[in-house]
Tab-separated table of C-alpha atoms in Angstrom:
chain	number	residue	atom	x	y	z
A	279	MET	CA	111.956	113.822	82.982
A	280	SER	CA	112.217	110.908	80.568
A	281	ARG	CA	114.623	111.682	77.747
A	282	PRO	CA	113.759	109.675	74.634
A	283	PRO	CA	116.647	109.127	72.225
A	284	THR	CA	114.695	110.816	69.434
A	285	PHE	CA	111.386	112.543	68.779
A	286	VAL	CA	111.150	111.014	65.285
A	287	PRO	CA	108.631	108.142	65.266
A	288	PRO	CA	109.614	104.827	63.659
A	289	PRO	CA	108.061	103.727	60.334
A	290	CYS	CA	105.420	101.644	62.145
A	291	ALA	CA	103.972	104.747	63.854
A	292	GLN	CA	101.863	107.647	62.691
A	293	ALA	CA	101.647	110.960	64.542
A	294	ARG	CA	98.013	112.049	64.409
A	295	PRO	CA	95.170	113.524	66.442
A	296	LEU	CA	92.968	111.012	68.227
A	297	ARG	CA	89.368	112.249	68.112
A	298	THR	CA	87.441	111.469	71.305
A	299	ALA	CA	84.249	112.506	73.032
A	300	ARG	CA	86.395	114.781	75.222
A	301	GLY	CA	88.292	116.421	72.388
A	302	PRO	CA	91.388	115.608	70.328
A	303	PHE	CA	94.615	114.228	71.783
A	304	ALA	CA	97.977	114.061	70.012
A	305	VAL	CA	99.108	110.447	69.701
A	306	LEU	CA	101.665	108.163	68.137
A	307	ASP	CA	99.620	105.288	66.703
A	308	ALA	CA	101.806	102.281	65.912
A	309	ALA	CA	100.407	99.194	64.201
A	310	PRO	CA	101.926	95.777	63.472
A	311	ALA	CA	102.322	94.559	59.918
A	312	GLY	CA	100.558	91.279	60.716
A	313	PRO	CA	97.630	90.133	62.867
A	314	VAL	CA	96.785	92.414	65.768
A	315	ARG	CA	96.818	90.582	69.103
A	316	GLY	CA	95.452	93.562	71.017
A	317	THR	CA	95.548	97.331	71.424
A	318	ALA	CA	97.454	99.172	74.148
A	319	LEU	CA	97.112	102.729	75.426
A	320	LEU	CA	100.291	104.277	76.904
A	321	LEU	CA	100.238	107.297	79.254
A	322	PRO	CA	103.419	109.333	79.901
A	323	GLY	CA	104.677	110.765	83.166
A	324	TYR	CA	105.090	114.232	84.669
A	325	THR	CA	106.804	116.664	82.224
A	326	GLY	CA	106.829	113.797	79.693
A	327	SER	CA	105.051	113.059	76.433
A	328	LYS	CA	104.088	110.310	74.024
A	329	GLU	CA	107.668	110.351	72.686
A	330	ASP	CA	108.872	108.779	75.938
A	331	PHE	CA	107.576	105.485	74.505
A	332	ILE	CA	109.158	105.878	71.047
A	333	ALA	CA	111.796	103.196	71.637
A	334	LEU	CA	109.086	100.695	72.674
A	335	LEU	CA	106.950	101.061	69.553
A	336	GLU	CA	108.822	98.811	67.124
A	337	PRO	CA	109.371	95.916	69.543
A	338	LEU	CA	105.760	96.047	70.772
A	339	THR	CA	104.313	96.145	67.262
A	340	GLY	CA	106.758	93.379	66.375
A	341	ALA	CA	105.124	91.368	69.146
A	342	GLY	CA	101.757	91.884	67.429
A	343	TYR	CA	100.285	94.803	69.391
A	344	ARG	CA	98.815	98.067	68.190
A	345	VAL	CA	100.230	100.707	70.532
A	346	VAL	CA	98.812	104.212	70.990
A	347	ALA	CA	100.986	106.590	73.040
A	348	VAL	CA	99.147	109.757	74.020
A	349	ASP	CA	99.841	113.298	75.171
A	350	GLY	CA	97.312	114.029	77.910
A	351	ARG	CA	95.525	117.350	78.112
A	352	GLY	CA	98.046	120.162	78.576
A	353	GLN	CA	100.981	117.887	77.704
A	354	TYR	CA	103.238	118.811	74.766
A	355	GLU	CA	101.152	118.647	71.568
A	356	THR	CA	97.738	118.323	73.219
A	357	SER	CA	96.361	121.701	74.201
A	358	GLY	CA	94.650	122.298	77.509
A	359	PRO	CA	92.896	125.034	79.466
A	360	SER	CA	94.749	127.449	81.727
A	361	ASP	CA	92.868	126.682	84.960
A	362	GLN	CA	94.214	124.039	87.312
A	363	GLU	CA	90.736	122.657	88.062
A	364	SER	CA	90.607	121.224	84.526
A	365	TYR	CA	93.469	118.884	85.474
A	366	ALA	CA	91.822	117.331	88.519
A	367	ARG	CA	92.525	113.602	88.710
A	368	HIS	CA	88.864	112.769	87.967
A	369	GLU	CA	88.980	114.845	84.778
A	370	LEU	CA	92.181	113.178	83.618
A	371	ALA	CA	90.668	109.751	84.333
A	372	LEU	CA	87.646	110.598	82.178
A	373	ASP	CA	90.036	111.606	79.391
A	374	VAL	CA	91.652	108.159	79.535
A	375	LEU	CA	88.268	106.446	79.339
A	376	ALA	CA	87.452	108.529	76.258
A	377	GLN	CA	90.820	107.659	74.705
A	378	ALA	CA	90.243	103.952	75.382
A	379	GLU	CA	86.844	104.150	73.706
A	380	ALA	CA	88.371	105.876	70.691
A	381	VAL	CA	91.115	103.265	70.145
A	382	ALA	CA	89.071	100.200	71.038
A	383	ASP	CA	88.425	97.674	68.280
A	384	GLY	CA	85.504	96.056	70.049
A	385	ARG	CA	87.811	94.435	72.587
A	386	PRO	CA	89.236	95.712	75.889
A	387	VAL	CA	92.589	97.498	75.721
A	388	HIS	CA	95.803	97.044	77.658
A	389	LEU	CA	96.532	100.173	79.714
A	390	LEU	CA	100.060	101.244	80.708
A	391	GLY	CA	101.052	104.353	82.630
A	392	HIS	CA	104.543	105.607	83.472
A	393	SER	CA	105.024	107.458	86.782
A	394	LEU	CA	102.267	110.131	86.930
A	395	GLY	CA	100.663	108.312	84.011
A	396	GLY	CA	100.374	105.221	86.195
A	397	GLN	CA	98.409	107.104	88.810
A	398	ILE	CA	96.132	108.568	86.148
A	399	ALA	CA	95.703	105.065	84.696
A	400	ARG	CA	94.786	103.733	88.141
A	401	ALA	CA	92.185	106.478	88.538
A	402	ALA	CA	90.675	105.590	85.158
A	403	VAL	CA	90.451	101.899	86.067
A	404	LEU	CA	88.804	102.725	89.383
A	405	GLU	CA	86.342	104.984	87.545
A	406	ASP	CA	85.414	102.154	85.144
A	407	PRO	CA	87.494	98.963	84.729
A	408	ALA	CA	85.327	97.549	81.926
A	409	PRO	CA	87.298	98.995	78.960
A	410	PHE	CA	90.594	97.478	80.123
A	411	ARG	CA	92.111	94.005	79.846
A	412	THR	CA	95.231	94.689	81.953
A	413	LEU	CA	96.938	97.505	83.832
A	414	THR	CA	100.707	98.042	83.834
A	415	LEU	CA	102.093	100.478	86.405
A	416	MET	CA	105.571	101.458	85.221
A	417	SER	CA	107.690	103.157	87.904
A	418	SER	CA	104.478	104.362	89.531
A	419	GLY	CA	103.885	103.928	93.252
A	420	PRO	CA	100.992	103.553	95.661
A	421	ALA	CA	100.714	107.123	96.930
A	422	GLU	CA	102.729	110.359	97.042
A	423	VAL	CA	106.291	110.530	95.706
A	424	ALA	CA	109.363	110.320	97.948
A	425	PRO	CA	110.131	113.359	100.165
A	426	ASP	CA	113.072	114.546	98.052
A	427	GLN	CA	110.905	114.479	94.934
A	428	GLN	CA	108.153	116.359	96.768
A	429	ARG	CA	110.698	119.078	97.516
A	430	ARG	CA	111.782	119.241	93.867
A	431	ILE	CA	108.199	119.470	92.623
A	432	ARG	CA	107.448	122.202	95.165
A	433	MET	CA	110.483	124.167	93.950
A	434	LEU	CA	109.332	123.771	90.355
A	435	GLY	CA	105.883	125.046	91.283
A	436	GLU	CA	107.405	128.110	92.930
A	437	ALA	CA	109.487	128.760	89.821
A	438	LEU	CA	106.460	128.419	87.549
A	439	GLY	CA	104.689	131.018	89.667
A	440	ALA	CA	107.551	133.504	89.284
A	441	MET	CA	109.024	132.939	85.813
A	442	ASP	CA	107.954	132.083	82.283
A	443	MET	CA	108.524	128.591	80.885
A	444	GLY	CA	111.687	129.574	79.020
A	445	ARG	CA	113.387	130.947	82.131
A	446	VAL	CA	112.322	127.918	84.153
A	447	TRP	CA	113.924	125.649	81.521
A	448	GLU	CA	117.204	127.548	81.785
A	449	ALA	CA	117.095	127.309	85.567
A	450	MET	CA	116.488	123.545	85.419
A	451	ARG	CA	119.405	123.046	83.046
A	452	ALA	CA	121.671	125.020	85.384
A	453	LEU	CA	120.836	122.498	88.116
A	454	ASP	CA	121.876	119.470	86.030
A	455	PRO	CA	124.788	117.692	87.716
A	456	PRO	CA	128.192	118.140	86.013
A	457	GLU	CA	128.458	114.420	85.243
A	458	ASP	CA	125.454	114.736	82.909
A	459	ALA	CA	127.177	117.301	80.685
A	460	GLY	CA	128.496	114.729	78.217
A	461	ASP	CA	125.344	112.591	78.080
A	462	PRO	CA	123.773	112.997	74.607
A	463	LEU	CA	120.308	112.242	76.037
A	464	ARG	CA	120.580	115.100	78.540
A	465	GLY	CA	121.433	118.777	78.339
A	466	ASP	CA	119.774	121.547	76.353
A	467	ARG	CA	118.400	119.502	73.441
A	468	ASP	CA	116.125	121.482	71.167
A	469	ASP	CA	113.470	118.746	71.126
A	470	LEU	CA	113.359	118.516	74.919
A	471	ARG	CA	113.220	122.289	75.237
A	472	ARG	CA	110.408	122.552	72.694
A	473	ARG	CA	108.428	119.902	74.554
A	474	TRP	CA	108.892	121.756	77.835
A	475	LEU	CA	107.781	125.079	76.328
A	476	LEU	CA	104.583	123.531	74.963
A	477	HIS	CA	103.510	122.086	78.311
A	478	ASN	CA	100.703	124.042	79.948
A	479	PRO	CA	101.915	125.509	83.284
A	480	ALA	CA	98.493	124.885	84.832
A	481	GLN	CA	98.845	121.188	84.026
A	482	LEU	CA	102.304	121.059	85.619
A	483	LEU	CA	101.098	122.858	88.745
A	484	ALA	CA	97.971	120.724	89.162
A	485	THR	CA	99.587	117.358	88.512
A	486	GLY	CA	102.656	118.305	90.543
A	487	HIS	CA	100.377	118.918	93.516
A	488	GLN	CA	98.755	115.546	92.895
A	489	LEU	CA	102.125	113.785	92.917
A	490	ARG	CA	102.896	115.364	96.290
A	491	THR	CA	99.529	114.476	97.838
A	492	GLU	CA	98.253	111.333	96.070
A	493	PRO	CA	96.357	109.038	98.477
A	494	ASP	CA	97.012	105.313	98.666
A	495	ARG	CA	94.298	103.627	96.555
A	496	VAL	CA	95.953	100.231	96.276
A	497	ASP	CA	93.281	98.488	98.342
A	498	GLU	CA	90.577	99.860	96.022
A	499	LEU	CA	92.424	98.493	93.015
A	500	ALA	CA	92.954	95.126	94.688
A	501	ALA	CA	89.239	94.911	95.540
A	502	LEU	CA	87.992	95.090	91.934
A	503	ASP	CA	85.586	92.260	91.172
A	504	PRO	CA	86.368	90.665	88.821
A	505	PRO	CA	90.039	91.429	89.450
A	506	LEU	CA	92.072	93.174	86.775
A	507	PRO	CA	95.506	91.671	86.016
A	508	VAL	CA	98.193	94.150	87.116
A	509	HIS	CA	101.882	94.337	86.254
A	510	VAL	CA	104.217	96.452	88.418
A	511	LEU	CA	107.337	97.186	86.373
A	512	SER	CA	110.301	99.373	87.303
A	513	GLY	CA	114.038	99.746	87.023
A	514	GLU	CA	116.281	98.212	89.638
A	515	ARG	CA	116.740	101.679	91.181
A	516	ASP	CA	114.192	104.484	91.586
A	517	ASP	CA	114.395	107.728	93.561
A	518	THR	CA	110.762	108.714	92.934
A	519	TRP	CA	109.188	105.656	94.541
A	520	PRO	CA	111.851	103.426	96.166
A	521	VAL	CA	111.950	99.907	94.750
A	522	PRO	CA	110.944	98.289	98.098
A	523	VAL	CA	107.791	100.466	98.039
A	524	LEU	CA	106.977	99.170	94.548
A	525	ASP	CA	107.691	95.597	95.671
A	526	ALA	CA	105.252	95.972	98.573
A	527	MET	CA	102.574	97.473	96.329
A	528	ALA	CA	102.865	94.542	93.928
A	529	GLY	CA	102.444	92.151	96.860
A	530	ARG	CA	99.288	93.918	98.010
A	531	LEU	CA	97.877	93.692	94.483
A	532	GLY	CA	98.929	90.123	93.816
A	533	ALA	CA	100.540	91.622	90.717
A	534	ARG	CA	103.304	90.448	88.428
A	535	ARG	CA	106.498	92.215	89.461
A	536	THR	CA	109.331	92.960	87.014
A	537	ARG	CA	112.560	94.836	87.713
A	538	ILE	CA	114.576	95.773	84.623
A	539	GLU	CA	118.301	95.439	85.192
A	540	GLY	CA	120.331	98.550	84.442
A	541	ALA	CA	117.282	100.851	84.471
A	542	GLU	CA	116.182	103.575	86.864
A	543	HIS	CA	112.954	105.614	86.896
A	544	SER	CA	112.453	105.406	83.112
A	545	PRO	CA	113.015	101.823	81.944
A	546	ASN	CA	111.160	102.783	78.762
A	547	THR	CA	114.166	104.924	77.762
A	548	ASP	CA	116.925	103.321	79.864
A	549	ARG	CA	116.401	99.736	78.648
A	550	PRO	CA	113.665	99.807	75.981
A	551	ALA	CA	114.244	96.361	74.458
A	552	GLU	CA	114.086	94.561	77.798
A	553	THR	CA	111.148	96.687	78.921
A	554	ALA	CA	109.153	96.037	75.742
A	555	ALA	CA	109.794	92.296	76.036
A	556	ALA	CA	108.559	92.229	79.632
A	557	VAL	CA	105.464	94.268	78.769
A	558	ALA	CA	104.606	92.110	75.740
A	559	ALA	CA	105.086	88.906	77.755
A	560	PHE	CA	102.527	90.140	80.305
A	561	TRP	CA	100.055	91.039	77.584
A	562	ASP	CA	100.629	87.659	75.945
A	563	ASP	CA	99.566	85.990	79.195
A	564	HIS	CA	96.276	87.942	79.187
A	565	PRO	CA	94.978	87.824	75.602
A	566	VAL	CA	91.873	89.551	74.394
A	567	ASP	CA	89.320	87.724	72.221
A	568	GLY	CA	91.515	86.214	69.554
A	569	PRO	CA	93.783	87.994	67.048
A	570	GLN	CA	92.414	90.271	64.382
A	571	ASP	CA	93.661	89.997	60.819
A	572	GLY	CA	96.027	92.727	59.728
A	573	PRO	CA	98.316	93.221	56.731
A	574	ALA	CA	99.944	89.958	55.729
A	575	GLY	CA	103.621	89.196	55.766
A	576	ALA	CA	104.733	89.722	59.368
A	577	SER	CA	105.690	87.119	61.905
A	578	ARG	CA	105.537	87.614	65.643
A	579	PRO	CA	108.849	87.123	67.512
A	580	ALA	CA	108.933	85.486	70.912
A	581	ALA	CA	109.130	87.995	73.757
A	582	GLN	CA	112.266	87.635	75.849
A	583	ALA	CA	113.561	90.022	78.526
A	584	VAL	CA	116.659	90.478	80.632
A	585	GLN	CA	114.787	91.073	83.857
A	586	LYS	CA	114.211	90.035	87.412
A	587	ARG	CA	110.706	88.714	87.945
A	588	ASP	CA	109.079	87.617	91.177
């Protein structure tokens, strides 16, 4: 799971419910102090939440973007039903389309998904690309996760079928490697535990199955007409989708490819400043219809990233 450094949003962000045609979703809605260059919708990964993007909010709003990070149905502070059918990929894609409609300011939005969130974002774009200006796939591959991750997800599913969420959390912590014991972003943090306990087990079971069985839909995405600009961003190492797999996917899509030095599966928490700069630079290259006026008094810094870009 991504481990954000804090669950406390920065001053630029407001925690609130986002009202949509498909119900309310808990979000962190972060706005720049000056003109708004565009709006972005951020989708977290498996076992994650909107807080996984907390360290990106200030640099992205500083670059002039309104950023809305969302808990999907059954994730953390967004409630969800107890049947797995409600978390079918099509249903989650329709949720994203409703979220995009709710945050839109009359212009298309930038869409970013991390890991599982990237596959949900892809499904939403394939359902209807019209609401979106760009798509960023962060540490999110073309099809099912790597075999070792499939095994881990299967084990988690078996545990969820036999134990309550609290006992599963304790079992997961017991499996943490000894070298992680002194890492302040790991271990039995109360905020991480609370997030885990609020996840809906049906959501974890349904989306875990999807991660193990996701079909390759890259050709469908590449065939969109008109094409949608795509950015494939990852750390320099990844054990969920190996970096060469992400490289190949970017080639098939004709996408921008960024590898963040020093980051692994969660560049959003491993190297947030460099990740935010790379994301903002991509959005800058694909503007929506002119900036909107916002509160006066803010200047937009140039986006710079320590990254490897093809």
